């Protein structure tokens, strides 16, 4: 059984707290008092859950490294005598109240001038006055109200991707020239023969020729480069017929103007370039928000405390050398491999190995980078530099650096389309070469204009772009359009367990044993409350820690158990060996009361909401690759089915090897994980998706990022990606009808410039509207209305 305690809601964050208590923790109380002191309590009227509590008080000198000039210069984006600009990633931003509080930061710290919050990226751009405050004080202010910025080593090394302004200029030139050519062509369209002054008509034609030159020589360059690259590698890509259409149309038009034979097809040529560039730019801009190629630097802090001559000195991580003594505080990450020389070590390696149970290390034992210290402060003597640690070696394995990219079905379809167009042009040339050579040039030109795969490329670009936007509204962020195709082609799904199927911070604790009295529960809660071990905190949450929790003669044997006197009872908690109990299955905390065995608390991870239904809805073979123990094997077997392959205590290289083995069997593998131990498997998989919690900034390199709460919608996401391919094929089929209609006239050499000018943009615009409507309909049908989602 599980004993429950009456609860009420915290006045700050809305989390449950003990009956009669106004706040769930000291941090919430401090934040409330801080807001009240500065007249910001209107904050609590804006949302039912107005803020996220700061549950751990800010350690003194925690941000001392921000006073270091080199770090300060690298973090600050702009600075003069009047103001300085800096942008922080703040993972605790989650509602309108957060925005309101951050934007009123100047009321808490007068040195802050302005705060602009980007909700979707969870970033805050802070402008402060260097004469009144410092970067360190700004960060301490944010941390003090529960919004501590996540500052990693990557922040010092990151480089903003260059903005491709050239393609924007090319698009602008194409748009300007196309609009003016269309304007100058209208008189010729509608005047007919001998209805427009000859001199004026000649002037308009030469103006069109002049306007077409920058489009042909500048705006169309991306297509020339792509077509040439494909031809060099022996691949006839879809840009080849586009280039043929552009070149032949331009040459034909120039010839017509110079010989006085007609106005040419400058409008069609510039229209092809404009529409194709538009599709390419929109697709490139659809997704710019997140970085998928992260390395260990995004997980590491900027600086660490080094003990030098009995003094604590903040040192940038790259400057840590072998032989330095590092002071690792409670809940801090171990940044380099080292030997424990002082203090107790209880290390959480779940992010590196997947094993949820923390491990103990004794004096003289090696502690590997990537673990998190859970038991107070400790000192380690570094034996390897940061760049040579075990954690970085996981990233630097050759298998993780490359993943073969599959050819998109668009390119395969386009290649066949290109051969068909060339075949039709060749047959037409042969036919008119026999019967009327004067019609070869007009017929071939018209064929290349009409059969230009504009509609196909626009259908693909706009469908994929809109699909990415719809998925992002539901908090699945895919790397690019190729990820849509690979996700849709999935034939086998592999899951991690800890932090993926289970929540990172949630656990279920149940009592198995004789009935406990209220006094015994309170005594157990008092003794367990003396420890920071996760298992002890879980027990305390069930039994409740009394307000007057006086514990006498408390002792703790790290990694084994603890004991003490509370409420005139001797309480002993710990492992089976520590308490003399029988060893069981799973994570158990055994309890002795006054020397008598009372039972045990079973600690198990809470599986995410909707996981059972999601697993049953997936029509694919399933595999579990977990670094954790097999205590939940029966439950997982029931959820994932009897045919599922369950593998526990898997090391990172074993996960990677299993993915490779599945791919060698011809499987299209989708891997979903969250930790560094999943990084190799995620990168090797055909599609790798990293799960992220609201408070977790670091995710391994992957093809996509999914908010953890959306994992239950995985079957719908896959079906929606599959619908995108169908939308493109439907749009392509309709564009073929346009082409057949146009080709009927083109092969006869009867396609006039007016017909070409109308048919090409009409087909392109209608295809764009069709793809948008079908994608939106599929999104609403499969994913539902997203109006209730966060902005």
mmCIF file of N, CA, C and O in Angstrom, residues 206-256:
data_model
loop_
_atom_site.group_PDB
_atom_site.id
_atom_site.type_symbol
_atom_site.label_atom_id
_atom_site.label_comp_id
_atom_site.label_asym_id
_atom_site.label_seq_id
_atom_site.Cartn_x
_atom_site.Cartn_y
_atom_site.Cartn_z
ATOM 1 N N UNK A 206 13.230 45.257 -75.706
ATOM 2 C CA UNK A 206 14.618 45.410 -75.274
ATOM 3 C C UNK A 206 14.714 45.682 -73.765
ATOM 4 O O UNK A 206 15.690 45.280 -73.118
ATOM 5 N N UNK A 207 13.707 46.374 -73.234
ATOM 6 C CA UNK A 207 13.675 46.548 -71.772
ATOM 7 C C UNK A 207 13.521 45.197 -71.075
ATOM 8 O O UNK A 207 14.166 44.934 -70.051
ATOM 9 N N UNK A 208 12.656 44.334 -71.619
ATOM 10 C CA UNK A 208 12.494 42.991 -71.054
ATOM 11 C C UNK A 208 13.798 42.195 -71.146
ATOM 12 O O UNK A 208 14.158 41.466 -70.214
ATOM 13 N N UNK A 209 14.493 42.338 -72.273
ATOM 14 C CA UNK A 209 15.780 41.669 -72.416
ATOM 15 C C UNK A 209 16.764 42.152 -71.351
ATOM 16 O O UNK A 209 17.463 41.340 -70.712
ATOM 17 N N UNK A 210 16.809 43.458 -71.131
ATOM 18 C CA UNK A 210 17.721 44.004 -70.125
ATOM 19 C C UNK A 210 17.360 43.515 -68.725
ATOM 20 O O UNK A 210 18.235 43.174 -67.919
ATOM 21 N N UNK A 211 16.051 43.450 -68.415
ATOM 22 C CA UNK A 211 15.613 42.999 -67.091
ATOM 23 C C UNK A 211 15.859 41.510 -66.886
ATOM 24 O O UNK A 211 16.008 41.043 -65.737
ATOM 25 N N UNK A 212 15.900 40.747 -67.970
ATOM 26 C CA UNK A 212 16.107 39.299 -67.832
ATOM 27 C C UNK A 212 17.563 38.949 -67.540
ATOM 28 O O UNK A 212 17.852 37.867 -67.009
ATOM 29 N N UNK A 213 18.483 39.836 -67.905
ATOM 30 C CA UNK A 213 19.904 39.535 -67.736
ATOM 31 C C UNK A 213 20.300 39.260 -66.282
ATOM 32 O O UNK A 213 20.973 38.256 -66.000
ATOM 33 N N UNK A 214 19.935 40.132 -65.299
ATOM 34 C CA UNK A 214 20.319 39.827 -63.907
ATOM 35 C C UNK A 214 19.662 38.549 -63.383
ATOM 36 O O UNK A 214 20.236 37.866 -62.525
ATOM 37 N N UNK A 215 18.467 38.237 -63.880
ATOM 38 C CA UNK A 215 17.819 36.994 -63.447
ATOM 39 C C UNK A 215 18.589 35.791 -63.985
ATOM 40 O O UNK A 215 18.874 34.832 -63.256
ATOM 41 N N UNK A 216 18.937 35.841 -65.269
ATOM 42 C CA UNK A 216 19.619 34.710 -65.897
ATOM 43 C C UNK A 216 21.023 34.519 -65.325
ATOM 44 O O UNK A 216 21.440 33.389 -65.036
ATOM 45 N N UNK A 217 21.780 35.595 -65.147
ATOM 46 C CA UNK A 217 23.175 35.475 -64.740
ATOM 47 C C UNK A 217 23.384 35.493 -63.224
ATOM 48 O O UNK A 217 24.428 35.038 -62.742
ATOM 49 N N UNK A 218 22.408 36.019 -62.462
ATOM 50 C CA UNK A 218 22.582 36.124 -61.006
ATOM 51 C C UNK A 218 21.565 35.279 -60.230
ATOM 52 O O UNK A 218 21.953 34.382 -59.465
ATOM 53 N N UNK A 219 20.298 35.520 -60.449
ATOM 54 C CA UNK A 219 19.281 34.853 -59.634
ATOM 55 C C UNK A 219 19.229 33.346 -59.862
ATOM 56 O O UNK A 219 18.898 32.579 -58.948
ATOM 57 N N UNK A 220 19.532 32.893 -61.069
ATOM 58 C CA UNK A 220 19.411 31.458 -61.386
ATOM 59 C C UNK A 220 20.651 30.654 -61.008
ATOM 60 O O UNK A 220 20.688 29.439 -61.236
ATOM 61 N N UNK A 221 21.640 31.285 -60.397
ATOM 62 C CA UNK A 221 22.889 30.586 -60.090
ATOM 63 C C UNK A 221 22.712 29.345 -59.209
ATOM 64 O O UNK A 221 23.398 28.338 -59.425
ATOM 65 N N UNK A 222 21.817 29.332 -58.188
ATOM 66 C CA UNK A 222 21.663 28.114 -57.377
ATOM 67 C C UNK A 222 21.277 26.890 -58.196
ATOM 68 O O UNK A 222 21.702 25.774 -57.892
ATOM 69 N N UNK A 223 20.488 27.094 -59.243
ATOM 70 C CA UNK A 223 20.055 25.962 -60.062
ATOM 71 C C UNK A 223 21.191 25.476 -60.965
ATOM 72 O O UNK A 223 21.343 24.274 -61.187
ATOM 73 N N UNK A 224 21.992 26.410 -61.473
ATOM 74 C CA UNK A 224 23.143 26.009 -62.266
ATOM 75 C C UNK A 224 24.098 25.162 -61.417
ATOM 76 O O UNK A 224 24.579 24.105 -61.857
ATOM 77 N N UNK A 225 24.357 25.638 -60.202
ATOM 78 C CA UNK A 225 25.298 24.929 -59.329
ATOM 79 C C UNK A 225 24.786 23.539 -58.979
ATOM 80 O O UNK A 225 25.539 22.554 -58.992
ATOM 81 N N UNK A 226 23.496 23.435 -58.661
ATOM 82 C CA UNK A 226 22.926 22.140 -58.281
ATOM 83 C C UNK A 226 22.924 21.167 -59.448
ATOM 84 O O UNK A 226 23.272 19.985 -59.291
ATOM 85 N N UNK A 227 22.534 21.651 -60.628
ATOM 86 C CA UNK A 227 22.509 20.775 -61.804
ATOM 87 C C UNK A 227 23.914 20.298 -62.158
ATOM 88 O O UNK A 227 24.133 19.116 -62.471
ATOM 89 N N UNK A 228 24.900 21.202 -62.111
ATOM 90 C CA UNK A 228 26.273 20.835 -62.436
ATOM 91 C C UNK A 228 26.845 19.838 -61.430
ATOM 92 O O UNK A 228 27.547 18.887 -61.804
ATOM 93 N N UNK A 229 26.501 20.035 -60.156
ATOM 94 C CA UNK A 229 26.967 19.110 -59.112
ATOM 95 C C UNK A 229 26.405 17.711 -59.355
ATOM 96 O O UNK A 229 27.111 16.708 -59.210
ATOM 97 N N UNK A 230 25.120 17.648 -59.717
ATOM 98 C CA UNK A 230 24.518 16.352 -59.995
ATOM 99 C C UNK A 230 25.144 15.677 -61.195
ATOM 100 O O UNK A 230 25.434 14.470 -61.178
ATOM 101 N N UNK A 231 25.382 16.435 -62.265
ATOM 102 C CA UNK A 231 25.971 15.862 -63.470
ATOM 103 C C UNK A 231 27.393 15.373 -63.213
ATOM 104 O O UNK A 231 27.811 14.337 -63.749
ATOM 105 N N UNK A 232 28.146 16.108 -62.377
ATOM 106 C CA UNK A 232 29.517 15.693 -62.070
ATOM 107 C C UNK A 232 29.544 14.340 -61.370
ATOM 108 O O UNK A 232 30.486 13.578 -61.505
ATOM 109 N N UNK A 233 28.496 14.069 -60.571
ATOM 110 C CA UNK A 233 28.428 12.797 -59.847
ATOM 111 C C UNK A 233 27.595 11.761 -60.587
ATOM 112 O O UNK A 233 27.224 10.727 -60.008
ATOM 113 N N UNK A 234 27.272 12.056 -61.845
ATOM 114 C CA UNK A 234 26.528 11.102 -62.644
ATOM 115 C C UNK A 234 25.076 10.957 -62.243
ATOM 116 O O UNK A 234 24.460 9.918 -62.477
ATOM 117 N N UNK A 235 24.511 12.016 -61.631
ATOM 118 C CA UNK A 235 23.128 11.958 -61.161
ATOM 119 C C UNK A 235 22.319 13.039 -61.864
ATOM 120 O O UNK A 235 22.670 14.222 -61.793
ATOM 121 N N UNK A 236 21.275 12.637 -62.541
ATOM 122 C CA UNK A 236 20.441 13.583 -63.272
ATOM 123 C C UNK A 236 19.348 14.076 -62.324
ATOM 124 O O UNK A 236 18.259 13.515 -62.251
ATOM 125 N N UNK A 237 19.640 15.143 -61.555
ATOM 126 C CA UNK A 237 18.673 15.598 -60.562
ATOM 127 C C UNK A 237 17.604 16.479 -61.195
ATOM 128 O O UNK A 237 17.633 16.798 -62.379
ATOM 129 N N UNK A 238 16.650 16.877 -60.349
ATOM 130 C CA UNK A 238 15.471 17.580 -60.858
ATOM 131 C C UNK A 238 15.789 19.013 -61.281
ATOM 132 O O UNK A 238 14.979 19.671 -61.944
ATOM 133 N N UNK A 239 16.964 19.517 -60.920
ATOM 134 C CA UNK A 239 17.343 20.865 -61.346
ATOM 135 C C UNK A 239 17.817 20.909 -62.796
ATOM 136 O O UNK A 239 17.897 21.989 -63.389
ATOM 137 N N UNK A 240 18.121 19.743 -63.371
ATOM 138 C CA UNK A 240 18.583 19.719 -64.763
ATOM 139 C C UNK A 240 17.518 20.238 -65.726
ATOM 140 O O UNK A 240 17.793 21.123 -66.552
ATOM 141 N N UNK A 241 16.251 19.720 -65.698
ATOM 142 C CA UNK A 241 15.252 20.286 -66.608
ATOM 143 C C UNK A 241 14.932 21.748 -66.320
ATOM 144 O O UNK A 241 14.551 22.493 -67.231
ATOM 145 N N UNK A 242 15.083 22.170 -65.070
ATOM 146 C CA UNK A 242 14.864 23.581 -64.750
ATOM 147 C C UNK A 242 15.920 24.434 -65.456
ATOM 148 O O UNK A 242 15.603 25.467 -66.075
ATOM 149 N N UNK A 243 17.181 23.995 -65.372
ATOM 150 C CA UNK A 243 18.255 24.736 -66.028
ATOM 151 C C UNK A 243 18.059 24.726 -67.541
ATOM 152 O O UNK A 243 18.259 25.748 -68.219
ATOM 153 N N UNK A 244 17.655 23.573 -68.083
ATOM 154 C CA UNK A 244 17.401 23.509 -69.520
ATOM 155 C C UNK A 244 16.309 24.491 -69.921
ATOM 156 O O UNK A 244 16.413 25.200 -70.928
ATOM 157 N N UNK A 245 15.239 24.529 -69.112
ATOM 158 C CA UNK A 245 14.138 25.452 -69.410
ATOM 159 C C UNK A 245 14.611 26.897 -69.357
ATOM 160 O O UNK A 245 14.264 27.717 -70.218
ATOM 161 N N UNK A 246 15.422 27.235 -68.349
ATOM 162 C CA UNK A 246 15.912 28.604 -68.203
ATOM 163 C C UNK A 246 16.819 28.979 -69.383
ATOM 164 O O UNK A 246 16.652 30.034 -70.014
ATOM 165 N N UNK A 247 17.781 28.101 -69.689
ATOM 166 C CA UNK A 247 18.768 28.414 -70.734
ATOM 167 C C UNK A 247 18.113 28.481 -72.113
ATOM 168 O O UNK A 247 18.307 29.451 -72.866
ATOM 169 N N UNK A 248 17.323 27.447 -72.444
ATOM 170 C CA UNK A 248 16.710 27.409 -73.768
ATOM 171 C C UNK A 248 15.721 28.553 -73.951
ATOM 172 O O UNK A 248 15.680 29.206 -75.013
ATOM 173 N N UNK A 249 14.932 28.833 -72.901
ATOM 174 C CA UNK A 249 13.958 29.920 -72.983
ATOM 175 C C UNK A 249 14.664 31.262 -73.155
ATOM 176 O O UNK A 249 14.231 32.117 -73.940
ATOM 177 N N UNK A 250 15.754 31.456 -72.413
ATOM 178 C CA UNK A 250 16.491 32.710 -72.521
ATOM 179 C C UNK A 250 17.106 32.865 -73.914
ATOM 180 O O UNK A 250 16.983 33.933 -74.541
ATOM 181 N N UNK A 251 17.771 31.816 -74.396
ATOM 182 C CA UNK A 251 18.403 31.895 -75.720
ATOM 183 C C UNK A 251 17.349 32.118 -76.795
ATOM 184 O O UNK A 251 17.521 32.949 -77.710
ATOM 185 N N UNK A 252 16.235 31.387 -76.713
ATOM 186 C CA UNK A 252 15.156 31.556 -77.703
ATOM 187 C C UNK A 252 14.622 32.985 -77.666
ATOM 188 O O UNK A 252 14.392 33.612 -78.718
ATOM 189 N N UNK A 253 14.421 33.507 -76.463
ATOM 190 C CA UNK A 253 13.849 34.851 -76.327
ATOM 191 C C UNK A 253 14.805 35.916 -76.863
ATOM 192 O O UNK A 253 14.387 36.864 -77.541
ATOM 193 N N UNK A 254 16.091 35.783 -76.539
ATOM 194 C CA UNK A 254 17.079 36.746 -77.037
ATOM 195 C C UNK A 254 17.121 36.709 -78.564
ATOM 196 O O UNK A 254 17.169 37.765 -79.239
ATOM 197 N N UNK A 255 17.084 35.497 -79.112
ATOM 198 C CA UNK A 255 17.093 35.361 -80.573
ATOM 199 C C UNK A 255 15.878 36.015 -81.204
ATOM 200 O O UNK A 255 15.979 36.733 -82.216
ATOM 201 N N UNK A 256 14.690 35.806 -80.600
ATOM 202 C CA UNK A 256 13.461 36.400 -81.134
ATOM 203 C C UNK A 256 13.536 37.918 -81.125
ATOM 204 O O UNK A 256 13.127 38.593 -82.094
#
